[in-house]
Short mmCIF file of C-alpha atoms in Angstrom, two decimals:
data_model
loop_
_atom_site.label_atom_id
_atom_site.label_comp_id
_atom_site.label_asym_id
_atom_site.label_seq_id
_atom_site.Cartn_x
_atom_site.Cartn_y
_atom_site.Cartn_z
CA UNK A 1 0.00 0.00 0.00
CA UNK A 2 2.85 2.43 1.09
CA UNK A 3 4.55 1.66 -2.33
CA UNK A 4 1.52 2.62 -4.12
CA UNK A 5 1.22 6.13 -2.48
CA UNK A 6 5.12 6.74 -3.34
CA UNK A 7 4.37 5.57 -6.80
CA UNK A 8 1.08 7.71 -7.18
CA UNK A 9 3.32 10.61 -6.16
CA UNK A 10 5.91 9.98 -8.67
CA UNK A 11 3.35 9.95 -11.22
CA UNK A 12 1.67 13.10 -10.32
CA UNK A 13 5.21 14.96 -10.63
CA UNK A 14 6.22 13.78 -13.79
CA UNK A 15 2.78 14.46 -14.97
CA UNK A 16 3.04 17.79 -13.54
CA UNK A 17 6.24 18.58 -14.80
CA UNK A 18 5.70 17.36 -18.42
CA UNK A 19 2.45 19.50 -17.95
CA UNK A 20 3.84 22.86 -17.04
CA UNK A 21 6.85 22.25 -19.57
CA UNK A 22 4.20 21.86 -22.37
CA UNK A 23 2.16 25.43 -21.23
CA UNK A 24 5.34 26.93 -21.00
CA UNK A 25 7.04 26.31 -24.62
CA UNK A 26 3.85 26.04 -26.28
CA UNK A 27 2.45 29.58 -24.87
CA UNK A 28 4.07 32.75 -22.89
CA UNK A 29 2.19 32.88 -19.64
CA UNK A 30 3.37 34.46 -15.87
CA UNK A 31 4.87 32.12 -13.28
CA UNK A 32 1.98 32.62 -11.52
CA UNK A 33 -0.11 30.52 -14.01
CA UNK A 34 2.61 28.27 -14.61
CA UNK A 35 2.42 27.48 -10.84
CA UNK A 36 -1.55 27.14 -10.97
CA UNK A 37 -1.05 24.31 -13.82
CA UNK A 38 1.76 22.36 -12.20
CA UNK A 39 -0.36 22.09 -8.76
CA UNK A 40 -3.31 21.52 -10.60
CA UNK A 41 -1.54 18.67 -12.86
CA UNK A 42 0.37 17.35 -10.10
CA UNK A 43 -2.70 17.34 -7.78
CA UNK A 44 -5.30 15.78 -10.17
CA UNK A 45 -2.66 13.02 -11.62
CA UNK A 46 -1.58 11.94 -8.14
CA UNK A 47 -5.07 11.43 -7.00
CA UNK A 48 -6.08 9.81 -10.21
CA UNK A 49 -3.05 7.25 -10.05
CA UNK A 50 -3.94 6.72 -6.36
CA UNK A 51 -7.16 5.85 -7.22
CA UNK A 52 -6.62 3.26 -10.06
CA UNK A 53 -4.14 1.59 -8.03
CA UNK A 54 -6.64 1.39 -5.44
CA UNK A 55 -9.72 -0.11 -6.87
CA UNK A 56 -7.56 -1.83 -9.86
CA UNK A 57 -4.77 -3.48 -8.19
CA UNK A 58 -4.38 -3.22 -4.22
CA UNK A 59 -7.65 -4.46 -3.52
CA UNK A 60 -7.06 -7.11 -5.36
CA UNK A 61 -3.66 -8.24 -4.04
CA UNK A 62 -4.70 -7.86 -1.41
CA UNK A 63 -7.76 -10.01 -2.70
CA UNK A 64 -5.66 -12.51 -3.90
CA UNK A 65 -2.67 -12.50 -0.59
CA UNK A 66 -5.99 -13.37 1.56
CA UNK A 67 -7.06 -16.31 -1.07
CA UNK A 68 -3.43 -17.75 -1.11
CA UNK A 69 -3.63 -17.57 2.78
CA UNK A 70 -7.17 -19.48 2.90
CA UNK A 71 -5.83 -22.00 0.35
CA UNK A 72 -3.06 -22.60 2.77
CA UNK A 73 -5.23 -23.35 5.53
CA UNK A 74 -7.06 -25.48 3.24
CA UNK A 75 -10.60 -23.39 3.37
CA UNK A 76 -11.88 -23.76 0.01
CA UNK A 77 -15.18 -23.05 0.82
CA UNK A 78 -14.39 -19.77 2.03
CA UNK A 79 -12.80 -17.99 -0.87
CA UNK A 80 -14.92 -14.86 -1.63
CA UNK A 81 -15.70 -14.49 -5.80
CA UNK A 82 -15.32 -10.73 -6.61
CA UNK A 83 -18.03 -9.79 -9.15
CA UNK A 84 -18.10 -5.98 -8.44
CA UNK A 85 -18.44 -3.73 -11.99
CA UNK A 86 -14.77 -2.43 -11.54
CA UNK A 87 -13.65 -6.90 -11.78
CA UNK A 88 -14.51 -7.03 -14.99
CA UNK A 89 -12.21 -4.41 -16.37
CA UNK A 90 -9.68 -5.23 -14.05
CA UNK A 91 -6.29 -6.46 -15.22
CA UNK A 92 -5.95 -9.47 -12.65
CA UNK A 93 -9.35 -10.80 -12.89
CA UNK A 94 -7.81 -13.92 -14.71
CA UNK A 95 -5.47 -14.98 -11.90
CA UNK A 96 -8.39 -14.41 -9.62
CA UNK A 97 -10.90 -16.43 -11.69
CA UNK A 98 -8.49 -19.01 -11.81
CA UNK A 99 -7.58 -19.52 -8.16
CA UNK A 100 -11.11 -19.19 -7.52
CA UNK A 101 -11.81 -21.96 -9.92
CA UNK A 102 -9.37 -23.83 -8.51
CA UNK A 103 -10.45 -23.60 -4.73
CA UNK A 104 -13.87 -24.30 -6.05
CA UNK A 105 -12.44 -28.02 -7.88
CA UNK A 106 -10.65 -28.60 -4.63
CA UNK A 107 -13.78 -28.36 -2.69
CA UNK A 108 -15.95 -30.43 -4.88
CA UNK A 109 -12.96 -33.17 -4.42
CA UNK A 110 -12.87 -32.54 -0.54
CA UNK A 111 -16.71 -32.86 -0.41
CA UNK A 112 -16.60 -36.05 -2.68
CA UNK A 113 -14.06 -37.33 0.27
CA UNK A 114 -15.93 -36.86 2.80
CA UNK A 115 -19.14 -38.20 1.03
CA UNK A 116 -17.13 -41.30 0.20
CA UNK A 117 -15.54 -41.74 3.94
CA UNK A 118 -18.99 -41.51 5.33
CA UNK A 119 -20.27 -44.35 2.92
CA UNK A 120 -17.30 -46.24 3.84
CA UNK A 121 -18.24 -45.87 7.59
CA UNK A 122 -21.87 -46.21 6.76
CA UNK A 123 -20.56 -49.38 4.92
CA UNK A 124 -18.30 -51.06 7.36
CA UNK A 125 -21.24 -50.87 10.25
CA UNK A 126 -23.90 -52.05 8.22
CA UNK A 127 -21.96 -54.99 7.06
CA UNK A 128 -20.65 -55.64 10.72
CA UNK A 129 -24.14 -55.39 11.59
CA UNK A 130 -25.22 -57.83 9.30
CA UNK A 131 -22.28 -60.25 9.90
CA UNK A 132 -22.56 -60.83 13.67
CA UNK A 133 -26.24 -61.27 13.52
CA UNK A 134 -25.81 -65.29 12.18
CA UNK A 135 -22.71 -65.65 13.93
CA UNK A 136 -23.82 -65.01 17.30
CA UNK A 137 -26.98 -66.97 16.39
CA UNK A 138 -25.08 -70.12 15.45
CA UNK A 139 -22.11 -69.27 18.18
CA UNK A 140 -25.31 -69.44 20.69
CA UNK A 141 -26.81 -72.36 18.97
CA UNK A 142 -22.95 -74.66 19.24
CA UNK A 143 -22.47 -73.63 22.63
CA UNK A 144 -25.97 -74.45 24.00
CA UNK A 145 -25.42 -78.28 22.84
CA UNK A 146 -21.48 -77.99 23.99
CA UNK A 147 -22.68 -77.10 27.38
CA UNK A 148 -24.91 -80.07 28.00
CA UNK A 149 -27.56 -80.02 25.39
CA UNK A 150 -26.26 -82.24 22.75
CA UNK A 151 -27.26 -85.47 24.96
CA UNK A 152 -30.88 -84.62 24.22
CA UNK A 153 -31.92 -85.55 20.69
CA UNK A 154 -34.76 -83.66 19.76
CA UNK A 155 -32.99 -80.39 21.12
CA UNK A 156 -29.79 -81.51 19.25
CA UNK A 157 -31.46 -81.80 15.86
CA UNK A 158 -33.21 -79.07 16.43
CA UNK A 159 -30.41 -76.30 17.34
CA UNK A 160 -28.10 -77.81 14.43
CA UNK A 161 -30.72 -76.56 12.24
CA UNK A 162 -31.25 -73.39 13.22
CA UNK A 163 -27.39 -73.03 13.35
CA UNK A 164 -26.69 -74.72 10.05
CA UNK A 165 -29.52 -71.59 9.02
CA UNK A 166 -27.38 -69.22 10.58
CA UNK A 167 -24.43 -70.16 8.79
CA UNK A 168 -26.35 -70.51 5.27
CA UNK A 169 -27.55 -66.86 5.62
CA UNK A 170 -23.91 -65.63 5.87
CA UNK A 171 -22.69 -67.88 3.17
CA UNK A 172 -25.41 -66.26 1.13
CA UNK A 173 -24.58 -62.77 2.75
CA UNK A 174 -20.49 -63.08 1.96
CA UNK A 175 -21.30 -64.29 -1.32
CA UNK A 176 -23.63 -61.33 -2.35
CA UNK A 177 -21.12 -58.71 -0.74
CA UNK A 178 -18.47 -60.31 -3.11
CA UNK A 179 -20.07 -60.20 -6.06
CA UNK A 180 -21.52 -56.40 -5.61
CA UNK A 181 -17.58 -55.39 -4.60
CA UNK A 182 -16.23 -57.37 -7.66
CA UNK A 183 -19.28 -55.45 -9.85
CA UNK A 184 -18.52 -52.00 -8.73
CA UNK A 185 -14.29 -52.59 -8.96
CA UNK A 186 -14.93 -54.34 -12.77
CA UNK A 187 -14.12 -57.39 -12.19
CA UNK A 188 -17.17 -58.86 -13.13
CA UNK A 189 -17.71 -58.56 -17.16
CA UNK A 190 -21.29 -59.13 -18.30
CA UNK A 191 -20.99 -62.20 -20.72
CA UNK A 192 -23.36 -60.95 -23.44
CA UNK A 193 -25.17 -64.02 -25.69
CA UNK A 194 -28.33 -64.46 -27.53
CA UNK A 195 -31.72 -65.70 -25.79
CA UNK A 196 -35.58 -64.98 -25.63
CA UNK A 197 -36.05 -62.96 -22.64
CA UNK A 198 -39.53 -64.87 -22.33
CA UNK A 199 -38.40 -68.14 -22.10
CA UNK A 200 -36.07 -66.33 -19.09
CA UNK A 201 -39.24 -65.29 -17.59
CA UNK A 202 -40.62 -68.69 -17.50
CA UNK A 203 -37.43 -70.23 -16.17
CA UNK A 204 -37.74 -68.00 -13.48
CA UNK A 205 -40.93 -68.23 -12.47
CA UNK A 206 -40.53 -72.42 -12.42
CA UNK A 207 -37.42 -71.27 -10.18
CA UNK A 208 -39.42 -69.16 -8.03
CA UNK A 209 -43.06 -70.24 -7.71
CA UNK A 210 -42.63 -72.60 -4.20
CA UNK A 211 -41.95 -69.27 -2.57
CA UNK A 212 -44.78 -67.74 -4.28
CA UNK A 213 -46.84 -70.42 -3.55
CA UNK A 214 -46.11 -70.46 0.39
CA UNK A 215 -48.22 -67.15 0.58
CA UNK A 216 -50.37 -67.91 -1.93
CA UNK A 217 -49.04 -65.33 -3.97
CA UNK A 218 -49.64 -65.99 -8.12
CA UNK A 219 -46.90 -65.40 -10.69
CA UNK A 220 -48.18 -64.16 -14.03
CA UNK A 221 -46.90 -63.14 -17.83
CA UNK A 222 -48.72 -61.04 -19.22
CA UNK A 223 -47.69 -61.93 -22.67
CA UNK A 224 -49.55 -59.98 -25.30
CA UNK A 225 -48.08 -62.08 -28.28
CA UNK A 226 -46.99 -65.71 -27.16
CA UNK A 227 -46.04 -66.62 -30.42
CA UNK A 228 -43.61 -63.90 -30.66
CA UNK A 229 -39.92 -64.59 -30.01
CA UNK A 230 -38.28 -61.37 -27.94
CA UNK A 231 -34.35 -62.05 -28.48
CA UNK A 232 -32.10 -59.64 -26.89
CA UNK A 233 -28.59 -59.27 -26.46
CA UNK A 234 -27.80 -59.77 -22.86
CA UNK A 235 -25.88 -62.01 -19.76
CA UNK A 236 -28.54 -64.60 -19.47
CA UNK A 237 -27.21 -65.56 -16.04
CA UNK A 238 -26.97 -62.01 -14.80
CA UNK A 239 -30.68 -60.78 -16.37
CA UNK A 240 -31.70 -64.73 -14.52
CA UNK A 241 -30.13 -63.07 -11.10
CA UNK A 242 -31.83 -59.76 -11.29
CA UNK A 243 -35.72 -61.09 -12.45
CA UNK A 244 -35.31 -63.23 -9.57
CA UNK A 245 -34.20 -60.87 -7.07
CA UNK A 246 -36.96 -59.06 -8.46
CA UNK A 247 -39.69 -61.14 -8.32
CA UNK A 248 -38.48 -62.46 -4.54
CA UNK A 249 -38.68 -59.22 -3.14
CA UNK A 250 -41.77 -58.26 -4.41
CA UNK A 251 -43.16 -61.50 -3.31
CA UNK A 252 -41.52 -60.58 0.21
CA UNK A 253 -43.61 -57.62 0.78
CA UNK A 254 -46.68 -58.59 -0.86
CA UNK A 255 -49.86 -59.95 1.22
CA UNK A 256 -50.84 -62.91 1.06
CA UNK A 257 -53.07 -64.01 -1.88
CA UNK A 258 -52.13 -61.21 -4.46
CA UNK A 259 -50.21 -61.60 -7.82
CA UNK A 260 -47.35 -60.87 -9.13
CA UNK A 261 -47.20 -59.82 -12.79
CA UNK A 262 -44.47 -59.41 -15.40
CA UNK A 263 -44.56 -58.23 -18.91
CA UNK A 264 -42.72 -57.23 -21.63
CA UNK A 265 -42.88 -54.50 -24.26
CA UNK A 266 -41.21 -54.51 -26.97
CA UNK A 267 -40.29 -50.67 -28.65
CA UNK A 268 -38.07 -49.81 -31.78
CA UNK A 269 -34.71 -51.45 -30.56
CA UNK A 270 -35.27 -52.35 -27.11
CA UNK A 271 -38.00 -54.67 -24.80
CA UNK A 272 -38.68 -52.83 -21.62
CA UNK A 273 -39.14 -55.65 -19.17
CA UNK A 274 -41.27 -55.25 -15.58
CA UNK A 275 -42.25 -56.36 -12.16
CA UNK A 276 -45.43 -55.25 -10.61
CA UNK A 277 -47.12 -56.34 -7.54
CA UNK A 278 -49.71 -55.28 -5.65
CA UNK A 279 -47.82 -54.14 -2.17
CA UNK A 280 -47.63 -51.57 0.44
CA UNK A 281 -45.59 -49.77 -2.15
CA UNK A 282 -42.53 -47.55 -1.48
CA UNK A 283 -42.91 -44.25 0.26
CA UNK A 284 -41.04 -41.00 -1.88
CA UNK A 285 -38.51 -40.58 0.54
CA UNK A 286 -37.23 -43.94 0.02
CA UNK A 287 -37.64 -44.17 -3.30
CA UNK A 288 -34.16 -42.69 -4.40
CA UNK A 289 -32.18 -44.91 -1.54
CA UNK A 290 -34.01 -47.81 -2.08
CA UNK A 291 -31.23 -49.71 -4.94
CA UNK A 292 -28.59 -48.54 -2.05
CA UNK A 293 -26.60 -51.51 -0.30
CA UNK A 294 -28.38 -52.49 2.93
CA UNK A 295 -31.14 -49.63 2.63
CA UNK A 296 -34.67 -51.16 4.05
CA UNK A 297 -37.40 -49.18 4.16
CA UNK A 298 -38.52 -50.59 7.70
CA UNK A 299 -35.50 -52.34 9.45
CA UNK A 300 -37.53 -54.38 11.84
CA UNK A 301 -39.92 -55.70 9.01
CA UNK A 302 -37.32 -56.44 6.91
CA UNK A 303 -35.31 -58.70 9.52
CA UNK A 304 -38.15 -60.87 9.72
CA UNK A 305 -38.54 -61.34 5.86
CA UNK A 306 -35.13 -62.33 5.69
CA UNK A 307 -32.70 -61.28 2.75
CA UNK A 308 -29.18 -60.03 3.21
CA UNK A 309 -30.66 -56.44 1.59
CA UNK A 310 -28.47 -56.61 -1.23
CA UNK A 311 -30.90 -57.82 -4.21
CA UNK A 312 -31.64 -54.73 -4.94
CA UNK A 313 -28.07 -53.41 -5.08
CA UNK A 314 -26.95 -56.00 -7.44
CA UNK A 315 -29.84 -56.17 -9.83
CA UNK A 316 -28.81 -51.83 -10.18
CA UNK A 317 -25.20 -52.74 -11.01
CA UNK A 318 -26.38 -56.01 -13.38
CA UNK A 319 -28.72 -53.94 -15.62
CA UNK A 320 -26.39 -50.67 -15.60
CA UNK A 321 -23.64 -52.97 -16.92
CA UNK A 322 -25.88 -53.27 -19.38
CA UNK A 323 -25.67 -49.68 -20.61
CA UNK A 324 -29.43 -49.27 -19.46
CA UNK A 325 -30.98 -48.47 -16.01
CA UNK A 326 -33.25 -49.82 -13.48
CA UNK A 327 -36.22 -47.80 -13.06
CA UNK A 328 -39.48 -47.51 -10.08
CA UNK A 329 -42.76 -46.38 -10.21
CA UNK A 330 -44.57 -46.68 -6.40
CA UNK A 331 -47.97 -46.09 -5.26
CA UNK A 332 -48.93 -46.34 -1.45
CA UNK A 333 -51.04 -49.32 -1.05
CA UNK A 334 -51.57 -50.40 -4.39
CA UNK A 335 -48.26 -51.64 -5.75
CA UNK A 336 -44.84 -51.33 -6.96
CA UNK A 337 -43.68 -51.51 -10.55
CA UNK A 338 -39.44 -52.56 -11.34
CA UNK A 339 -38.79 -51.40 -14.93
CA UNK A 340 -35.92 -51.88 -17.57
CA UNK A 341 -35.17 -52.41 -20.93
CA UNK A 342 -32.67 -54.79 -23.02
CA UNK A 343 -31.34 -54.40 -26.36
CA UNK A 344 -33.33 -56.62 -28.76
CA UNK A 345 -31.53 -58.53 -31.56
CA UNK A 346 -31.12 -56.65 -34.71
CA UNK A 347 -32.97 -58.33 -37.85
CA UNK A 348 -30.41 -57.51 -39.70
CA UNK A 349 -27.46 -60.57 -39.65
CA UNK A 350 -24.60 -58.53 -40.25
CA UNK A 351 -25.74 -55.73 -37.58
CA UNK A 352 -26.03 -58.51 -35.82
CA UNK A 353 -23.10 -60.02 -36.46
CA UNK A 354 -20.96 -56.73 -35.68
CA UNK A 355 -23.20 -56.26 -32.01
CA UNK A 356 -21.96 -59.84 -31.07
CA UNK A 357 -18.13 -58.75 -31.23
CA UNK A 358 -18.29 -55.16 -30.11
CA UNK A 359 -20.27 -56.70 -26.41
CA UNK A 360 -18.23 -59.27 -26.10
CA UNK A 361 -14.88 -57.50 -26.70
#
């Protein structure tokens, strides 16, 4: 600041000298006059210069000395943006855009951080949640019939069953965790072939209807043209894994006696295949966090059903490696509807032909 004044004062004596040099040689007036101008000149220049250097260039050093400083301290978030009229004439505004823009990138990668550290936390208790609930069940199970219980049969045969459930639940839980880790870090490459997604469908439901039938629940197609072959272009054994993880949650929080109904339409290049049931349906809150790992609407309902809570999860990752992506329409007791869409097999044979080796590359 002090170098500015010195420098405003230079600049108002030159100026003032050049000025009363000029008025001299280019007209005959008294000292008096001469005087007048080289006050006036040196007066008006000084505070001109002192004011440019102000508004144009100390303020925002000074702007930019306090950003440096904050960027230091690692504050991101608290960089000021100058967009006064006098920035956008101002000489500097680039460096200042630019560490500005760069504070702001920083930030967005500090908040992504912190967003992924608090899934990671989120992550870790949920499965440690999930992971001591069987093993204390079966620990508690083996130690009952170590302690004294084994030498009655009925109780023995009946705790090794309810441990040996224990244990199958976090076989099933371990293995789902693995593949939804090996899905996210690519390790797991969809295997594209050639099938007709309705024969799928029935596969499944053969798969699927003892579970249906335990609540009474029917399993429908609605097939509008049965003679109609649908071949698509997809991992038969993933598209298998997400229908059925489909179909056995909505038959998990269905009542008893309704139906479950899939269908499939079939558009220009694509057949958009769907779940609906006739549920409780999924509040709008929960809507957006309900393909998240572990996310159940209601915790103590969901415990009874059973489930590790990862269906969901992996059927999102299964159809999005699939270039396409899982979709949910909800109503509040009338029903749920799961919705995507496969690629259907070109007519053509070389289109065809060329598909087949750009999936499976």
């Amino acid at each position: 600041m002090g170098n500015s004044k010195a420098i405003s004062l230079i600049f108002g004596l030159i100026v003032g000298v050049i000025s009363t040099l000029s008025a001299y040689f280019l007209s005959e007036m008294d000292p008096t006059k001469l005087i007048s101008i080289a006050i006036i000149s040196f007066a008006s220049s000084t505070l001109l210069f002192a004011v440019i250097t102000e508004y144009l260039f100390d303020r925002k050093i000074a702007l930019i000395y306090k950003s440096f400083e904050k960027i230091k301290q690692k504050e991101f978030d608290a960089l000021d943006y100058d967009d006064s009229l006098l920035n956008s004439i101002n000489p500097l505004k680039g460096i200042n855009n630019q560490i500005y823009s760069y504070a702001k990138i920083k930030q967005l990668e500090i908040d992504e951080l912190k967003r992924l550290e608090a899934f990671r936390r989120d992550f870790l208790q949920d499965v440690s949640h999930e992971l001591k609930t069987p093993i204390f069940a079966a620990q508690g199970f083996l130690h009952t019939l170590i302690d004294g219980a084994i030498e009655d049969e009925n109780v023995r045969l009946k705790f090794l069953k309810k441990a040996a459930k224990s244990l199958d639940y976090l076989d099933l839980l371990v293995r789902d965790l693995l593949t939804i880790s090996q899905m996210e870090t690519g390790q797991i490459q969809m295997k594209k072939e050639i099938f007709c997604v309705k024969e799928l469908i029935k596969e499944t439901f053969d798969q699927i209807e003892s579970q249906a039938n335990k609540k009474s629940i029917s399993l429908t197609f609605n097939d509008a043209k049965p003679s109609e072959k649908l071949m698509v272009i997809a991992d038969y054994y993933r598209i298998y894994q997400v229908l059925k993880n489909l179909i056995s949650n909505a038959i998990k929080y269905s009542n008893d006696g309704t139906s479950i109904t899939m269908s499939t339409k079939k558009r220009k290049k694509v057949v958009t295949i769907s779940v609906k049931d006739q549920g409780k349906g999924i509040p709008k809150n929960d809507r957006k966090r309900i393909f998240e790992r572990f996310y159940r609407i209601d915790k103590s309902r969901s415990k009874k059903k059973g489930g590790t809570g990862l269906g969901l999860a992996i059927a999102k990752h299964i159809i999005e490696g699939h270039n396409t992506k899982m979709k949910l329409k909800s109503k509040i007791n009338i029903g749920s509807i799961f919705y995507f869409n496969l690629k259907l097999l070109p007519k053509d044979k070389k289109k065809r032909e060329k598909l087949l080796k750009s999936v499976n590359k």
